[in-house]
Amino acid sequence: MTSAAAPDDRLRLAVPNKGRLCQPAVSLLREAGFTFEEDERRLFVPCENFPLDLLFLRADDIGEYVQDGVVDLGITGSNLLLEAGVDVTRIEPLGFGRCRLQLAAPRDSGITGAEDLRGRVVATSHPKVSSRFFLERGVEVRLIEITGAVEVTPLLGVADAVVDLVASGSTLATNGLVALDAILDSQAELVRTRELRPARHHLAGQVALMLTSVIRARHRKYLMMNAPAEAVDRIKKVVPGMRSPSVIHLTDPGMVAIHTVVDADTVWQQLGPLQAAGASSILVLPIEKLIP
Ligand code: AMP
């Protein structure tokens, strides 16, 4: 598999083939408008409506494939990119696969932070990032690399502490561990090779725009309402982000329609105050794609 074999009028995007990042990445591609066959077990899946080939690869390997220009673009976790130490162009965080690389130790161990681990054993699947973390703190530890179930190593007597990926923290708690120092916040990212052939720049930009427009739209809602014209200033005060809403005159004299884009997380709190300010027929609509 070499990039030289691929024509310049098609792009290659690496997508995680299994695990936590796979389904959200596939959903994002579909929401962005790419159509492709359902069978994600295949390595190579061409898009039907866009000159893009999807390569389903191990999330851990994607950074290197992107770095070497085997694929033009990739979706993988920022933790994996840092651990692989790859040199790629980071285009945009994608808002899913959020987790934190965390130092954790058994609840009753008396270990309260990195300092307490001098000369002790720490298990991790992120040896490079962990080693940098301890080096920066001037704490010498013995790191052992474990590929899975890092959190059970203190119970097994294999390690004194762990550096592990944590989302809710429930796995740590189940294994009697408490979170200490946070080392890294991670999420899925869209990355591009620095080796991108000039003839592919335009296509790569289009793919990036299609994907990021969906990510941006996920955090926003389209808000529509009717109101008496004299209520517009009061309504603007209720929705702080609403700097320049569209105000459209209705056939009903003195009445206007107000349209704007608002933050999806806070819009619900604003509905009551909007009504109180004079708004009626309020609609909150999803946005499919948003290009600022
Ligand atoms: P997986 O293939 O399911 O083992 O996980 C691959 C990637 O998913 C990790 O390297 C992280 O980037 C991301 N991830 C998101 N949440 C978590 C979590 N709670 N634990 C482990 N990995 C996570």
XYZ file of C-alpha atoms and ligand atoms in Angstrom:
315
model
C 0.000 0.000 0.000
C 1.814 3.138 -1.163
C 0.521 6.647 -1.777
C 2.397 6.720 -5.094
C -0.054 4.130 -6.476
C -3.102 6.330 -5.770
C -4.235 8.776 -8.439
C -4.253 12.460 -7.478
C -7.979 12.754 -8.038
C -8.774 10.435 -5.087
C -7.972 10.842 -1.413
C -7.376 8.305 1.328
C -8.783 8.749 4.826
C -7.800 6.342 7.625
C -10.619 5.486 10.044
C -10.358 3.335 13.234
C -11.479 -0.202 12.333
C -12.745 -1.115 15.834
C -12.960 0.112 19.419
C -14.439 3.272 20.849
C -13.491 5.586 17.989
C -14.840 3.456 15.121
C -18.627 3.955 15.277
C -18.529 7.691 16.076
C -16.109 8.218 13.172
C -18.345 6.267 10.774
C -21.418 8.231 11.955
C -19.569 11.502 11.418
C -18.648 10.503 7.863
C -22.256 9.599 7.090
C -23.612 12.814 8.634
C -21.097 14.779 6.593
C -22.746 13.313 3.491
C -20.339 10.572 2.411
C -22.061 7.396 1.264
C -20.277 4.039 1.451
C -21.046 0.377 2.055
C -22.058 -0.737 5.553
C -19.336 -3.378 5.905
C -16.726 -1.672 8.067
C -14.842 -4.946 8.490
C -13.365 -4.380 5.062
C -9.998 -2.644 4.997
C -10.679 -0.543 1.924
C -14.090 1.071 1.352
C -14.505 3.568 -1.506
C -17.077 6.361 -1.074
C -19.747 6.231 -3.732
C -20.423 9.949 -4.061
C -16.993 11.501 -3.454
C -13.437 10.677 -4.610
C -12.516 9.411 -1.146
C -11.351 5.933 -0.121
C -11.765 4.932 3.517
C -9.060 2.711 4.995
C -10.191 0.970 8.177
C -7.008 0.581 10.258
C -6.022 0.146 13.916
C -6.446 3.487 15.716
C -2.903 3.081 17.155
C -1.368 2.823 13.665
C -3.227 5.677 11.981
C -0.802 8.437 13.071
C 2.121 6.694 11.415
C 0.232 5.992 8.192
C -0.689 9.684 8.018
C 2.848 10.803 8.871
C 4.312 8.626 6.115
C 1.796 9.802 3.522
C 0.347 6.309 3.028
C -3.015 8.000 3.638
C -3.767 11.703 3.175
C -6.045 12.173 6.188
C -6.763 10.265 9.380
C -9.132 10.186 12.332
C -7.661 8.989 15.621
C -7.236 9.904 19.301
C -4.859 12.718 20.256
C -3.420 10.430 22.964
C -2.433 7.938 20.268
C -0.846 10.642 18.096
C 1.222 11.898 21.030
C 2.211 8.408 22.111
C 3.300 7.530 18.573
C 5.263 10.809 18.484
C 4.216 11.455 14.895
C 4.644 14.649 12.913
C 1.294 15.405 11.245
C -0.833 18.495 10.588
C -3.601 18.653 13.157
C -6.715 19.976 11.452
C -9.511 19.913 14.025
C -10.586 18.188 17.250
C -13.766 16.195 16.545
C -15.491 16.282 19.942
C -15.900 12.507 20.440
C -13.710 9.845 22.098
C -13.078 12.252 24.950
C -10.952 10.819 27.743
C -8.114 11.770 30.041
C -4.754 10.131 30.593
C -4.558 9.983 34.333
C -2.122 8.928 37.012
C -3.980 6.704 39.488
C -3.022 4.664 42.549
C -4.767 2.269 44.968
C -7.082 4.129 47.365
C -5.331 2.908 50.540
C -1.736 3.101 49.227
C -0.873 6.489 50.701
C 0.289 7.600 47.237
C -1.012 11.125 46.633
C 0.876 12.198 43.507
C 3.820 11.672 41.170
C 6.356 12.573 43.896
C 5.346 9.552 45.979
C 6.264 7.183 43.140
C 10.032 7.746 43.168
C 11.724 4.379 42.508
C 8.403 2.551 42.174
C 6.655 0.687 39.356
C 4.035 2.330 37.120
C 2.075 0.360 34.492
C 0.779 2.062 31.356
C -0.121 1.609 27.706
C 1.334 5.110 27.105
C 5.039 4.703 28.006
C 6.313 7.662 25.947
C 3.846 10.234 27.271
C 4.214 8.840 30.820
C 7.989 8.872 30.708
C 7.925 12.550 29.612
C 5.503 13.342 32.456
C 7.766 11.829 35.138
C 10.906 13.282 33.554
C 9.415 16.810 33.668
C 8.758 16.318 37.381
C 12.225 14.910 38.015
C 10.717 11.697 39.397
C 12.440 8.459 38.436
C 10.049 5.514 38.158
C 10.158 2.101 36.491
C 7.575 2.116 33.698
C 6.161 -1.157 32.454
C 4.201 -1.267 29.215
C 0.865 -3.097 29.314
C -1.395 -3.149 26.257
C -4.754 -3.779 27.963
C -6.446 -3.810 31.392
C -3.796 -1.525 32.880
C -6.130 -0.793 35.803
C -5.841 -4.332 37.284
C -2.026 -4.266 37.589
C -1.932 -2.827 41.155
C -4.444 -5.502 42.285
C -2.185 -8.173 40.770
C 0.825 -6.732 42.594
C 2.504 -5.951 39.264
C 2.609 -2.151 39.707
C 2.308 0.472 42.451
C 0.336 2.870 40.251
C -0.976 3.257 36.707
C -1.132 5.869 33.973
C -4.400 5.002 32.235
C -7.148 6.428 30.049
C -10.198 7.460 32.015
C -13.579 8.708 30.811
C -16.135 8.507 33.656
C -13.709 7.164 36.265
C -15.932 4.146 37.021
C -13.311 1.587 35.874
C -10.759 3.166 38.220
C -13.233 3.061 41.118
C -14.169 -0.584 40.420
C -10.498 -1.497 40.708
C -9.989 0.423 43.948
C -7.972 3.208 42.298
C -8.171 6.967 42.811
C -7.262 9.512 40.155
C -4.234 11.674 40.983
C -2.496 13.937 38.413
C -4.170 14.488 35.030
C -1.565 14.072 32.301
C -3.423 14.683 29.059
C -6.939 15.478 27.790
C -7.703 13.582 24.619
C -10.392 13.360 21.947
C -10.611 12.183 18.365
C -8.891 14.472 15.877
C -8.784 14.932 12.137
C -5.168 15.028 10.944
C -3.484 15.464 7.584
C -0.160 14.288 6.229
C 2.578 16.875 5.754
C 3.398 14.897 2.608
C 0.109 15.856 0.923
C 0.613 16.120 -2.815
C -0.266 19.664 -4.043
C -2.806 18.255 -6.516
C -4.770 16.821 -3.574
C -4.914 19.988 -1.441
C -8.260 21.092 -2.805
C -9.952 17.716 -2.191
C -8.440 17.421 1.298
C -9.774 20.886 2.147
C -13.231 19.844 0.972
C -13.236 16.683 3.112
C -12.037 18.638 6.153
C -14.767 21.256 5.613
C -17.488 18.595 5.271
C -16.414 16.901 8.518
C -15.801 20.011 10.604
C -19.084 21.615 9.481
C -20.925 18.699 11.136
C -18.878 18.960 14.331
C -19.547 22.704 14.623
C -23.270 22.209 13.950
C -23.532 19.679 16.810
C -23.011 22.440 19.357
C -25.556 24.844 17.862
C -29.322 25.103 17.307
C -31.357 27.245 14.945
C -33.819 29.366 16.932
C -36.910 30.955 15.349
C -39.661 32.962 17.016
C -42.277 35.620 16.396
C -42.542 38.744 18.520
C -43.876 42.297 18.531
C -41.254 44.588 16.939
C -40.949 46.538 20.199
C -39.784 43.326 21.975
C -36.676 42.813 19.811
C -34.300 44.628 22.172
C -35.619 42.723 25.218
C -35.256 39.422 23.319
C -31.665 40.230 22.316
C -30.814 40.628 26.019
C -32.178 37.131 26.824
C -29.918 35.400 24.265
C -26.450 36.825 24.864
C -24.884 35.212 21.786
C -27.534 36.730 19.532
C -25.563 39.707 18.228
C -27.120 40.175 14.819
C -30.264 38.078 14.441
C -32.284 38.183 11.216
C -35.429 40.240 11.874
C -38.087 39.711 9.228
C -41.296 41.745 9.015
C -44.505 39.686 9.064
C -47.738 40.539 7.274
C -49.283 41.066 10.702
C -48.422 44.771 11.353
C -45.994 45.395 14.186
C -44.947 41.708 14.326
C -41.533 40.308 13.332
C -39.923 36.875 12.984
C -36.503 36.552 14.630
C -34.049 33.895 13.440
C -30.662 33.170 14.962
C -28.128 30.443 15.802
C -27.585 29.708 19.495
C -25.589 27.447 21.785
C -27.249 23.992 21.961
C -26.387 23.433 25.636
C -27.956 26.614 26.980
C -30.888 27.284 24.633
C -33.296 25.351 26.895
C -32.762 27.780 29.753
C -33.624 30.677 27.483
C -37.063 29.501 26.324
C -39.005 30.714 29.398
C -37.287 34.127 29.479
C -37.904 34.497 25.707
C -41.613 33.902 26.230
C -41.610 36.392 29.101
C -39.908 38.945 26.832
C -42.755 38.633 24.317
C -41.675 35.817 21.963
C -44.203 33.265 20.707
C -44.214 30.341 18.215
C -40.647 29.550 19.312
C -38.966 26.818 17.258
C -35.634 25.163 18.114
C -34.265 23.275 15.115
C -31.204 21.073 14.601
C -28.527 22.345 12.233
C -27.058 19.784 9.872
C -23.896 21.637 8.876
C -22.389 24.948 9.951
C -19.686 26.783 8.048
C -18.725 30.009 9.811
P -10.195 1.299 22.120
O -9.808 0.977 20.701
O -11.662 1.201 22.365
O -9.372 0.592 23.145
O -9.853 2.882 22.355
C -9.159 3.607 21.446
C -9.141 5.040 21.863
O -10.423 5.484 22.322
C -8.225 5.451 22.968
O -6.880 5.453 22.611
C -8.746 6.848 23.246
O -8.307 7.754 22.255
C -10.251 6.680 23.075
N -11.019 6.593 24.339
C -12.118 7.320 24.627
N -12.597 7.024 25.832
C -11.814 6.085 26.353
C -11.808 5.352 27.594
N -12.708 5.553 28.531
N -10.845 4.431 27.771
C -9.962 4.188 26.812
N -9.903 4.850 25.640
C -10.804 5.791 25.390
